[in-house]
Coordinates of C-alpha atoms and ligand atoms in Angstrom, one line a residue:
M978 CA 89.7 16.4 189.7
T979 CA 92.8 18.7 190.0
Q980 CA 93.5 21.1 192.8
L981 CA 92.6 23.9 190.5
D982 CA 89.2 22.4 189.6
E983 CA 88.4 21.9 193.3
T984 CA 89.0 25.6 194.0
R985 CA 87.5 27.1 190.9
S986 CA 83.9 26.7 191.8
S987 CA 84.3 27.5 195.5
A988 CA 83.1 31.1 196.0
A989 CA 84.0 32.7 199.3
D990 CA 82.4 35.8 200.7
V991 CA 84.5 36.0 203.8
P992 CA 87.1 38.8 204.2
G993 CA 90.6 37.3 204.4
D994 CA 90.0 34.4 202.0
V995 CA 92.6 33.8 199.3
L996 CA 92.7 32.1 196.0
S997 CA 95.7 30.5 194.4
S998 CA 96.7 30.6 190.7
F999 CA 98.4 27.5 189.3
D1000 CA 100.8 26.6 186.5
P1001 CA 98.6 24.5 184.3
A1002 CA 101.6 22.6 182.9
T1003 CA 102.7 21.3 186.3
G1004 CA 99.9 22.1 188.8
D1005 CA 102.3 24.1 190.9
V1006 CA 101.0 27.2 192.8
V1007 CA 102.1 30.4 191.0
G1008 CA 100.7 32.9 193.5
T1009 CA 98.0 33.7 196.1
H1010 CA 95.6 36.6 195.9
P1011 CA 92.7 37.9 198.0
V1012 CA 89.1 36.9 197.3
H1013 CA 87.5 40.3 197.2
T1014 CA 84.1 40.4 198.9
A1015 CA 81.1 42.5 197.8
A1016 CA 81.9 45.0 200.5
E1017 CA 85.5 45.3 199.2
V1018 CA 84.2 45.7 195.6
E1019 CA 82.0 48.6 196.8
A1020 CA 84.9 50.2 198.6
A1021 CA 86.9 49.9 195.3
L1022 CA 84.0 51.7 193.6
T1023 CA 84.1 54.5 196.1
R1024 CA 87.8 55.0 195.4
A1025 CA 87.3 54.8 191.6
R1026 CA 84.6 57.4 191.8
A1027 CA 86.9 59.7 193.8
A1028 CA 89.5 59.4 191.1
S1029 CA 87.2 59.7 188.2
G1030 CA 86.6 63.4 188.5
W1031 CA 90.4 64.1 188.4
W1032 CA 91.0 61.7 185.5
A1033 CA 88.1 63.1 183.4
G1034 CA 89.3 66.7 184.2
L1035 CA 92.8 65.9 182.9
G1036 CA 91.5 66.1 179.4
F1037 CA 92.7 64.1 176.4
E1038 CA 96.2 65.4 176.4
G1039 CA 96.8 64.9 180.1
R1040 CA 95.4 61.4 179.9
A1041 CA 97.4 60.5 176.8
E1042 CA 100.5 61.5 178.8
V1043 CA 99.7 59.1 181.6
L1044 CA 98.7 56.3 179.2
D1045 CA 102.0 56.8 177.2
Q1046 CA 104.0 56.5 180.4
W1047 CA 102.1 53.3 181.3
R1048 CA 102.8 52.0 177.8
G1049 CA 106.5 52.7 178.4
V1050 CA 106.5 50.8 181.7
I1051 CA 104.8 47.8 180.2
A1052 CA 107.2 47.8 177.2
R1053 CA 110.3 48.0 179.4
R1054 CA 109.1 45.2 181.6
T1055 CA 107.5 43.0 179.0
A1056 CA 109.7 40.1 179.9
Q1057 CA 108.4 40.2 183.5
L1058 CA 104.8 40.3 182.4
V1059 CA 105.3 37.6 179.8
D1060 CA 106.6 35.4 182.5
V1061 CA 103.5 35.8 184.7
V1062 CA 101.3 35.1 181.6
H1063 CA 103.4 32.0 180.8
R1064 CA 103.2 30.7 184.3
E1065 CA 99.4 31.3 184.8
T1066 CA 98.2 30.2 181.4
G1067 CA 101.0 27.8 180.3
K1068 CA 101.3 29.4 176.9
P1069 CA 104.8 29.7 175.3
H1070 CA 106.8 32.9 176.1
G1071 CA 106.7 33.9 172.4
D1072 CA 102.8 33.8 172.3
A1073 CA 102.7 35.7 175.6
Q1074 CA 105.0 38.3 174.2
L1075 CA 102.8 38.6 171.1
E1076 CA 99.7 39.4 173.2
V1077 CA 101.6 42.0 175.2
A1078 CA 102.8 43.6 172.0
L1079 CA 99.3 43.8 170.7
A1080 CA 98.0 45.3 174.0
I1081 CA 100.7 47.9 173.9
D1082 CA 99.7 48.7 170.3
H1083 CA 96.1 49.3 171.5
L1084 CA 97.3 51.6 174.3
A1085 CA 99.2 53.7 171.7
W1086 CA 96.3 53.9 169.4
V1087 CA 94.0 55.1 172.2
S1088 CA 96.4 57.9 173.3
K1089 CA 96.6 59.1 169.7
H1090 CA 93.0 58.9 168.7
A1091 CA 90.8 59.5 171.7
Q1092 CA 90.5 63.3 171.2
K1093 CA 89.8 63.1 167.5
T1094 CA 87.2 60.4 168.1
L1095 CA 85.5 61.8 171.2
G1096 CA 86.2 65.5 171.2
R1097 CA 83.6 68.1 170.3
S1098 CA 82.5 68.3 166.7
R1099 CA 80.1 70.6 164.9
V1100 CA 76.9 69.2 163.4
S1101 CA 74.7 70.9 160.8
P1102 CA 71.6 72.3 162.6
G1103 CA 69.3 71.8 159.5
L1104 CA 67.0 74.3 157.9
L1105 CA 64.4 74.6 160.7
M1106 CA 67.0 75.2 163.4
A1107 CA 69.4 77.3 161.2
N1108 CA 69.9 79.8 164.0
Q1109 CA 71.5 77.1 166.2
A1110 CA 75.1 76.1 166.5
A1111 CA 75.0 72.3 167.1
S1112 CA 77.7 70.1 168.4
V1113 CA 78.3 66.7 169.9
E1114 CA 81.0 65.3 172.1
Y1115 CA 81.5 62.0 173.9
L1116 CA 81.8 62.2 177.7
P1117 CA 83.1 59.6 180.1
L1118 CA 80.6 57.4 181.9
G1119 CA 82.4 57.5 185.2
V1120 CA 83.6 54.1 186.4
V1121 CA 83.7 51.0 184.2
G1122 CA 83.9 47.5 185.5
V1123 CA 85.9 45.1 183.3
I1124 CA 85.5 41.3 183.7
G1125 CA 88.0 39.3 181.7
P1126 CA 88.8 35.7 180.7
W1127 CA 92.1 33.8 181.1
N1128 CA 92.9 32.8 177.5
Y1129 CA 94.5 36.2 176.6
P1130 CA 94.8 37.7 180.0
V1131 CA 96.6 40.9 178.8
F1132 CA 95.3 41.5 175.3
T1133 CA 91.7 40.8 175.9
P1134 CA 91.0 42.9 179.0
M1135 CA 93.2 45.7 177.6
G1136 CA 90.8 45.9 174.7
S1137 CA 88.3 47.3 177.3
I1138 CA 90.6 48.8 179.9
A1139 CA 92.7 51.0 177.5
Y1140 CA 89.6 52.3 175.8
A1141 CA 87.7 53.0 179.0
L1142 CA 90.6 54.9 180.5
G1143 CA 91.3 56.7 177.2
A1144 CA 87.7 57.9 177.2
G1145 CA 88.1 59.3 180.7
N1146 CA 86.7 56.6 182.9
T1147 CA 88.4 54.9 185.9
V1148 CA 88.3 51.1 185.8
I1149 CA 87.8 48.2 188.2
F1150 CA 89.1 45.0 186.7
K1151 CA 88.0 41.5 187.8
P1152 CA 90.5 39.1 186.1
S1153 CA 89.7 35.4 185.7
E1154 CA 90.4 33.4 188.8
L1155 CA 93.0 31.5 186.7
T1156 CA 95.0 34.7 185.9
P1157 CA 94.8 37.0 189.0
G1158 CA 98.6 37.6 188.9
V1159 CA 98.4 39.1 185.4
G1160 CA 95.6 41.4 186.4
T1161 CA 97.4 42.5 189.5
W1162 CA 100.6 43.1 187.5
L1163 CA 98.7 45.4 185.1
A1164 CA 97.1 47.5 187.9
D1165 CA 100.5 47.7 189.8
S1166 CA 102.3 48.9 186.7
L1167 CA 99.8 51.8 186.1
R1168 CA 100.0 52.7 189.8
E1169 CA 103.7 53.3 189.3
V1170 CA 102.9 56.0 186.8
S1171 CA 100.0 57.5 188.8
P1172 CA 100.4 56.5 192.4
D1173 CA 97.9 59.0 193.9
H1174 CA 94.9 58.1 191.9
D1175 CA 92.9 54.8 191.7
L1176 CA 92.7 54.8 187.9
L1177 CA 92.8 51.0 187.6
Q1178 CA 92.0 48.7 190.5
V1179 CA 91.9 45.0 190.5
V1180 CA 89.5 42.9 192.4
T1181 CA 90.5 39.2 192.4
G1182 CA 88.3 36.3 193.3
Y1183 CA 85.8 33.8 191.8
G1184 CA 82.6 34.4 189.9
D1185 CA 81.0 35.9 193.0
T1186 CA 83.4 38.8 192.9
G1187 CA 82.5 39.4 189.2
A1188 CA 78.8 39.2 190.2
A1189 CA 79.4 41.7 193.0
L1190 CA 81.0 44.1 190.5
C1191 CA 77.9 43.8 188.2
R1192 CA 75.7 44.7 191.2
A1193 CA 77.9 47.4 192.7
G1194 CA 76.6 50.3 190.6
V1195 CA 79.4 50.9 188.2
D1196 CA 78.4 52.9 185.1
K1197 CA 79.1 50.1 182.6
I1198 CA 80.3 46.5 182.6
A1199 CA 82.6 45.3 179.8
F1200 CA 82.4 41.5 180.0
T1201 CA 84.5 39.1 178.0
G1202 CA 83.9 35.4 178.6
S1203 CA 81.5 32.6 177.8
T1204 CA 78.0 33.1 176.5
A1205 CA 76.5 31.4 179.5
T1206 CA 78.3 33.7 182.0
G1207 CA 77.5 36.7 179.7
K1208 CA 73.8 35.9 180.3
R1209 CA 74.3 35.9 184.1
V1210 CA 76.2 39.2 183.9
M1211 CA 73.3 40.8 181.9
A1212 CA 70.8 39.5 184.4
A1213 CA 72.8 41.0 187.3
C1214 CA 73.3 44.3 185.5
A1215 CA 69.6 44.5 184.8
E1216 CA 68.9 45.0 188.5
R1217 CA 70.5 48.5 188.3
L1218 CA 70.0 49.1 184.6
T1219 CA 73.8 49.0 184.3
P1220 CA 74.7 48.9 180.6
V1221 CA 76.9 46.1 179.3
V1222 CA 79.1 45.2 176.4
I1223 CA 79.3 41.4 176.0
E1224 CA 82.2 39.8 174.2
A1225 CA 81.4 36.1 174.3
G1226 CA 82.3 32.9 172.6
G1227 CA 82.6 31.9 169.0
K1228 CA 82.7 29.0 166.6
D1229 CA 84.6 30.7 163.8
A1230 CA 84.5 29.2 160.3
M1231 CA 87.1 29.4 157.5
L1232 CA 85.9 29.3 153.9
V1233 CA 88.3 28.0 151.3
D1234 CA 87.4 28.8 147.7
H1235 CA 88.4 26.8 144.6
D1236 CA 90.9 29.4 143.5
A1237 CA 92.5 29.9 147.0
D1238 CA 96.2 29.7 147.8
I1239 CA 95.9 26.2 149.3
A1240 CA 99.3 26.2 151.1
A1241 CA 98.5 29.6 152.7
A1242 CA 95.0 28.5 153.7
A1243 CA 96.2 25.3 155.3
D1244 CA 98.9 27.1 157.2
A1245 CA 96.4 29.7 158.4
A1246 CA 93.9 27.0 159.3
A1247 CA 96.5 25.2 161.4
W1248 CA 97.5 28.3 163.2
G1249 CA 93.9 29.5 163.7
A1250 CA 92.9 26.1 165.1
F1251 CA 95.8 25.0 167.2
S1252 CA 97.7 28.1 168.4
N1253 CA 97.1 28.8 172.1
A1254 CA 95.8 25.2 172.3
G1255 CA 92.7 26.4 170.5
Q1256 CA 91.7 28.6 173.4
T1257 CA 91.1 31.6 171.2
C1258 CA 87.6 33.1 171.0
T1259 CA 88.3 33.8 167.3
G1260 CA 90.1 30.5 166.7
I1261 CA 89.2 28.5 163.6
E1262 CA 87.0 25.6 164.7
R1263 CA 85.3 24.8 161.3
V1264 CA 86.5 24.8 157.7
Y1265 CA 84.3 24.6 154.6
V1266 CA 86.4 23.9 151.6
H1267 CA 85.4 23.7 147.9
E1268 CA 85.3 20.1 146.7
Q1269 CA 87.7 21.0 143.8
V1270 CA 90.5 21.7 146.2
A1271 CA 89.4 19.7 149.3
D1272 CA 91.9 16.9 148.8
A1273 CA 94.8 19.2 148.3
F1274 CA 93.8 21.3 151.3
L1275 CA 93.3 18.3 153.6
E1276 CA 96.7 16.9 152.5
A1277 CA 98.4 20.3 153.3
L1278 CA 96.5 20.7 156.6
T1279 CA 97.2 17.2 157.9
R1280 CA 100.9 17.6 157.0
R1281 CA 101.0 20.9 158.9
A1282 CA 99.1 19.5 161.9
R1283 CA 101.5 16.6 162.2
D1284 CA 104.4 19.1 162.5
V1285 CA 102.7 20.8 165.5
H1286 CA 102.8 19.5 169.0
A1287 CA 101.6 20.6 172.4
G1288 CA 104.0 20.5 175.4
S1289 CA 106.1 22.5 177.8
D1290 CA 109.4 21.7 176.0
A1291 CA 111.1 24.5 174.0
E1292 CA 110.0 23.1 170.7
A1293 CA 106.3 22.9 171.5
Q1294 CA 104.1 25.3 169.5
Y1295 CA 101.5 25.6 172.2
G1296 CA 101.0 24.7 175.8
P1297 CA 98.5 22.9 178.1
M1298 CA 94.8 23.5 178.4
T1299 CA 94.8 26.4 180.8
M1300 CA 91.5 25.4 182.5
P1301 CA 91.7 21.6 183.3
S1302 CA 87.9 21.2 183.1
Q1303 CA 88.0 22.3 179.4
L1304 CA 89.7 18.9 178.7
D1305 CA 86.3 17.2 179.3
V1306 CA 84.6 19.5 176.8
V1307 CA 87.2 18.7 174.1
R1308 CA 87.0 15.0 174.9
R1309 CA 83.2 15.1 174.7
H1310 CA 83.2 17.0 171.3
V1311 CA 85.8 14.7 169.7
G1312 CA 84.0 11.6 171.1
D1313 CA 80.6 12.7 169.8
A1314 CA 82.1 13.5 166.4
L1315 CA 83.7 10.1 166.1
E1316 CA 80.7 8.2 167.3
R1317 CA 78.5 9.9 164.8
G1318 CA 80.6 8.8 161.7
G1319 CA 83.4 11.4 161.8
R1320 CA 87.0 10.4 161.2
A1321 CA 90.1 11.9 162.7
L1322 CA 92.8 12.4 160.1
V1323 CA 95.1 13.7 162.8
G1324 CA 94.8 13.2 166.5
G1325 CA 91.4 12.1 167.8
A1326 CA 90.3 10.6 171.1
E1327 CA 93.8 9.6 172.1
A1328 CA 95.0 13.2 171.5
V1329 CA 93.3 14.4 174.6
G1330 CA 95.7 13.8 177.5
D1331 CA 95.8 14.9 181.2
R1332 CA 97.0 18.4 180.6
F1333 CA 97.8 18.7 176.9
V1334 CA 95.7 18.1 173.7
Q1335 CA 97.5 17.3 170.5
P1336 CA 96.2 18.8 167.2
T1337 CA 93.1 17.0 165.9
V1338 CA 91.6 17.3 162.4
L1339 CA 88.2 15.8 161.9
V1340 CA 86.2 15.1 158.7
D1341 CA 82.8 13.7 157.9
V1342 CA 81.4 15.2 161.1
P1343 CA 77.6 15.8 161.0
E1344 CA 76.7 19.5 161.1
D1345 CA 74.4 19.0 164.1
S1346 CA 77.1 17.4 166.3
E1347 CA 78.6 19.3 169.2
A1348 CA 82.0 19.5 167.5
V1349 CA 80.4 21.7 164.8
C1350 CA 77.7 23.6 166.8
E1351 CA 79.3 24.3 170.2
E1352 CA 82.4 26.2 171.1
T1353 CA 85.1 23.5 171.7
F1354 CA 87.9 25.9 172.8
G1355 CA 90.5 23.3 172.1
P1356 CA 93.0 22.5 169.3
T1357 CA 90.5 20.7 167.1
V1358 CA 89.1 21.6 163.7
T1359 CA 86.3 20.0 161.5
V1360 CA 86.7 20.1 157.7
R1361 CA 83.8 19.7 155.4
R1362 CA 83.7 19.6 151.6
V1363 CA 81.2 21.9 149.9
R1364 CA 79.9 22.0 146.3
S1365 CA 79.9 25.8 146.1
M1366 CA 80.7 28.9 148.2
D1367 CA 77.0 29.5 148.5
E1368 CA 76.7 26.3 150.4
A1369 CA 79.8 27.3 152.5
V1370 CA 78.2 30.6 153.4
E1371 CA 75.0 28.9 154.3
L1372 CA 76.7 26.4 156.6
A1373 CA 79.0 29.0 158.2
N1374 CA 76.0 31.2 159.0
A1375 CA 73.9 28.4 160.4
G1376 CA 75.3 28.5 163.9
R1377 CA 74.2 30.6 166.8
Y1378 CA 77.6 32.3 167.2
G1379 CA 78.8 35.2 165.0
L1380 CA 82.2 36.4 166.2
G1381 CA 84.9 36.1 163.5
S1382 CA 85.5 34.3 160.3
S1383 CA 88.1 33.8 157.6
V1384 CA 87.8 33.5 153.8
F1385 CA 90.5 32.2 151.4
S1386 CA 89.7 33.1 147.9
A1387 CA 91.7 34.8 145.0
E1388 CA 88.7 36.5 143.4
R1389 CA 85.7 36.6 145.8
G1390 CA 87.2 37.2 149.2
E1391 CA 85.6 40.5 150.1
E1392 CA 82.2 39.6 148.5
L1393 CA 82.1 36.4 150.6
A1394 CA 83.3 38.2 153.7
R1395 CA 80.3 40.6 153.5
R1396 CA 77.9 37.6 153.3
L1397 CA 79.2 36.1 156.5
R1398 CA 77.1 37.0 159.6
T1399 CA 80.1 37.7 161.9
G1400 CA 81.4 40.9 163.4
M1401 CA 84.8 40.4 161.8
T1402 CA 86.3 38.6 158.8
S1403 CA 89.9 38.2 157.6
V1404 CA 90.4 37.6 153.9
N1405 CA 93.4 35.4 153.0
A1406 CA 94.5 35.5 156.7
V1407 CA 93.1 34.5 160.1
I1408 CA 92.4 36.7 163.1
A1409 CA 94.1 39.7 161.4
F1410 CA 91.2 42.0 162.4
A1411 CA 92.0 41.7 166.1
A1412 CA 95.5 43.1 165.6
V1413 CA 94.3 46.3 163.8
P1414 CA 93.6 48.7 166.7
G1415 CA 91.4 51.0 164.6
L1416 CA 88.9 48.3 163.8
P1417 CA 85.9 47.4 165.9
F1418 CA 86.0 44.0 167.6
G1419 CA 82.8 42.2 168.6
G1420 CA 80.2 39.8 167.4
V1421 CA 76.6 39.1 166.8
G1422 CA 74.1 36.5 168.0
D1423 CA 75.5 34.4 170.9
S1424 CA 78.9 36.0 170.5
G1425 CA 77.5 39.1 172.2
F1426 CA 77.0 42.7 171.3
G1427 CA 78.7 46.1 171.5
R1428 CA 82.2 46.8 170.3
I1429 CA 85.7 47.2 171.8
H1430 CA 88.8 48.5 169.9
G1431 CA 88.8 51.4 167.5
P1432 CA 86.6 54.5 167.5
D1433 CA 83.5 52.3 168.3
G1434 CA 85.4 50.9 171.3
L1435 CA 86.2 54.4 172.6
R1436 CA 82.6 55.5 172.2
E1437 CA 81.4 52.3 173.9
F1438 CA 82.7 53.8 177.2
T1439 CA 81.1 57.3 176.8
F1440 CA 77.7 58.9 176.5
A1441 CA 77.0 61.2 173.6
K1442 CA 76.4 64.8 174.7
A1443 CA 74.5 67.0 172.3
V1444 CA 74.6 70.8 172.8
T1445 CA 72.9 73.5 170.8
R1446 CA 73.6 77.2 171.2
T1447 CA 71.4 80.0 169.8
R1448 CA 73.5 82.1 167.5
F1449 CA 71.0 84.8 166.5
K1450 CA 67.3 85.6 166.9
P1451 CA 65.4 83.5 164.4
P1452 CA 63.0 85.1 161.9
M1453 CA 60.5 82.4 163.1
N1454 CA 60.8 81.2 166.6
L1455 CA 59.3 77.7 166.4
T1456 CA 59.9 76.8 170.0
S1457 CA 57.9 79.6 171.5
F1458 CA 54.2 80.2 172.4
E1459 CA 54.5 83.3 170.3
R1460 CA 54.6 81.2 167.1
T1461 CA 51.9 82.5 164.8
P1462 CA 49.4 80.6 162.6
Q1463 CA 51.1 82.2 159.6
Q1464 CA 54.4 80.7 160.7
D1465 CA 52.8 77.3 161.0
T1466 CA 51.6 77.7 157.4
T1467 CA 55.1 78.6 156.3
V1468 CA 56.4 75.4 158.0
A1469 CA 53.8 73.3 156.3
T1470 CA 54.7 74.8 153.0
M1471 CA 58.4 74.2 153.6
L1472 CA 57.6 70.6 154.6
L1473 CA 55.8 70.0 151.4
A1474 CA 58.5 71.6 149.3
L1475 CA 61.3 69.7 151.0
H1476 CA 59.8 66.3 151.5
G1477 CA 56.3 66.0 149.9
R1478 CA 57.5 64.5 146.7
A1479 CA 60.5 62.8 148.1
T1480 CA 59.8 59.4 146.5
Q1481 CA 59.1 61.0 143.1
L1482 CA 62.1 63.3 142.9
P1483 CA 65.5 62.0 142.1
K1484 CA 66.9 64.7 144.5
L1485 CA 65.8 67.5 146.7
P1486 CA 65.5 70.9 145.1
R1487 CA 68.5 73.0 145.8
R1488 CA 66.6 76.2 146.6
P1489 CA 63.3 74.9 147.9
L1490 CA 61.5 78.1 148.7
R1491 CA 62.4 79.8 145.4
A1492 CA 61.4 76.7 143.4
L1493 CA 58.1 76.6 145.3
R1494 CA 57.4 80.3 144.6
T1495 CA 58.2 79.7 140.9
R1496 CA 55.8 76.8 140.7
R1497 CA 53.1 78.7 142.5
S1498 CA 53.4 81.6 140.2
R1499 CA 52.9 79.2 137.3
G1500 CA 49.9 77.8 139.1
G1501 CA 51.4 74.4 139.2
E1502 CA 51.1 73.8 143.0
R1503 CA 47.8 73.1 144.8
Ligands
NDP818 P1 83.9 32.6 181.9 O1 82.6 33.0 181.3 O2 83.9 31.3 182.7 O3 84.5 33.7 182.8 C1 84.7 35.0 182.3 C2 84.9 36.0 183.5 O4 83.6 36.1 184.2 C3 85.9 35.5 184.6 O5 86.6 36.5 185.1 C4 84.9 34.8 185.6 O6 85.4 34.7 186.9 C5 83.8 35.8 185.6 N1 82.5 35.3 186.1 C6 82.1 34.1 186.3 N2 80.9 34.0 186.8 C7 80.5 35.3 186.9 C8 79.3 35.9 187.3 N3 78.2 35.2 187.8 N4 79.2 37.3 187.3 C9 80.2 38.0 186.8 N5 81.4 37.5 186.4 C10 81.5 36.1 186.5 O7 84.9 32.5 180.7 P2 86.4 32.0 180.7 O8 87.2 32.8 181.7 O9 86.3 30.5 180.8 O10 86.9 32.4 179.2 C11 86.6 31.6 178.1 C12 85.5 32.2 177.3 O11 85.7 33.5 177.0 C13 85.3 31.5 176.0 O12 83.9 31.2 175.7 C14 85.8 32.4 175.0 O13 85.3 32.3 173.7 C15 85.4 33.7 175.6 N6 86.2 34.8 175.1 C16 85.6 35.7 174.3 C17 86.4 36.8 173.7 C18 85.7 37.8 172.9 O14 86.3 38.9 172.7 N7 84.6 37.6 172.3 C19 87.8 36.9 173.9 C20 88.3 35.9 174.8 C21 87.6 34.9 175.3 P3 86.1 33.3 187.3 O15 87.2 33.1 186.4 O16 86.6 33.6 188.7 O17 85.0 32.3 187.3

């Protein structure tokens, strides 16, 4: 057991306790941070509430200005942030920079699109309420609690933080205990732009600190992490009916059709499976390849996999397992696959070291084994031959997760994408959906619910406010005790004219009342 594993599960509730973050490549301490108690989380909530009125009152343009300044600070200091990410997660600087770049892109998108997405828009009042002006706008909830994982400690929480702030909420962020330095850096950088207001506060600590945030009485929790913890978060939030968005684990599949570009599919499968040491919620963990091209695909994939190696040297394509205990999960899944008849074409049991896991490509693995059913979160991938894309879709959809997926096909990419029960699919690419800020991000089944990113992500941190305003005195006031029996008869007549024959008519009559009168005068209506 490493020093990190020993501390990870120990949850302190004593003011003054500290937690250390470690470099997973060396085990060296990177920094120490407070373990925030439940009382300290509640104090943070009080400060966040105090700031939320000011922040909401700034309006879209004022908030965009602050978020743009923050974006500038992050962009100018990217190298510094990248270094903290590198030291706390072990990922190469280039990968850390990529996630910072994507996070900045999301911030820019939020500044530009919040008003258009959430601002007041008119709605047709309909025939019965024709005298009303109707509108809807999306108002901030107040204070949002964000609980994040360690694998993309900037990009992933920013998918909630940026959108919650852009929608007019203040935020309390509980980063993973493995990456408290990254979370603290983010909050400090926003404070430089807005020193007098607690727009984004960080509470560091273990799972207990996250649980305290769920129970504190925030207006929503945006959780990203494992499915098991997501269930605990929901249970804690249920106590105060705090709404939640859950971004949980995945077991993403790639489908490779007979007409796919095999070289591109193999390259994407390798990157999707091995980059970031496979510690990507939307990483490729399973491939279903058409039997006509399976040999060519496997040949290309294994060649690619042999070129990739984990390490902390300058040539390494990915780093160590960030969470040491994840090594046991990877070892168990690979072992189970091999014991049950699977074969490792690259890597295998010996690929799992003390800190690093080398790329592993498994074939002939039973579909009910852990390596196929459970999230491995390591640089391993199973490949299975299928007779048809129908079989591939069936197998891909058989699991309990439904986060992302990928399809490689020349002709049928989008058709197959629609048949996959996942929140997101990339055609002839992997994980591209996560980098498009305007697209919703989230899953179904055990991968969670709710959406971050894009217009859906902004609305996730608001409540819809409907307003009607009386424009003129109506000829029939339907919402009054002065409504007459004759008016009720008129409503009944209108109802019949508009909807009575809905299933028989190809479309509604354009002028219902006149049409009705015409039919009556011909004696056609009873
Ligand atoms: P965990 O579920 O272990 O932890 C996630 C966060 O929840 C951490 O900040 C953790 O704190 C906190 N936490 C732990 N216990 C509780 C509790 N009882 N109440 C409230 N919060 C708690 O996930 P990991 O950090 O290990 O991240 C990996 C997982 O995240 C993988 O399953 C991956 O698929 C998923 N993920 C999903 C993404 C998505 O968008 N769908 C994106 C990225 C990752 P602490 O670290 O201190 O224990």
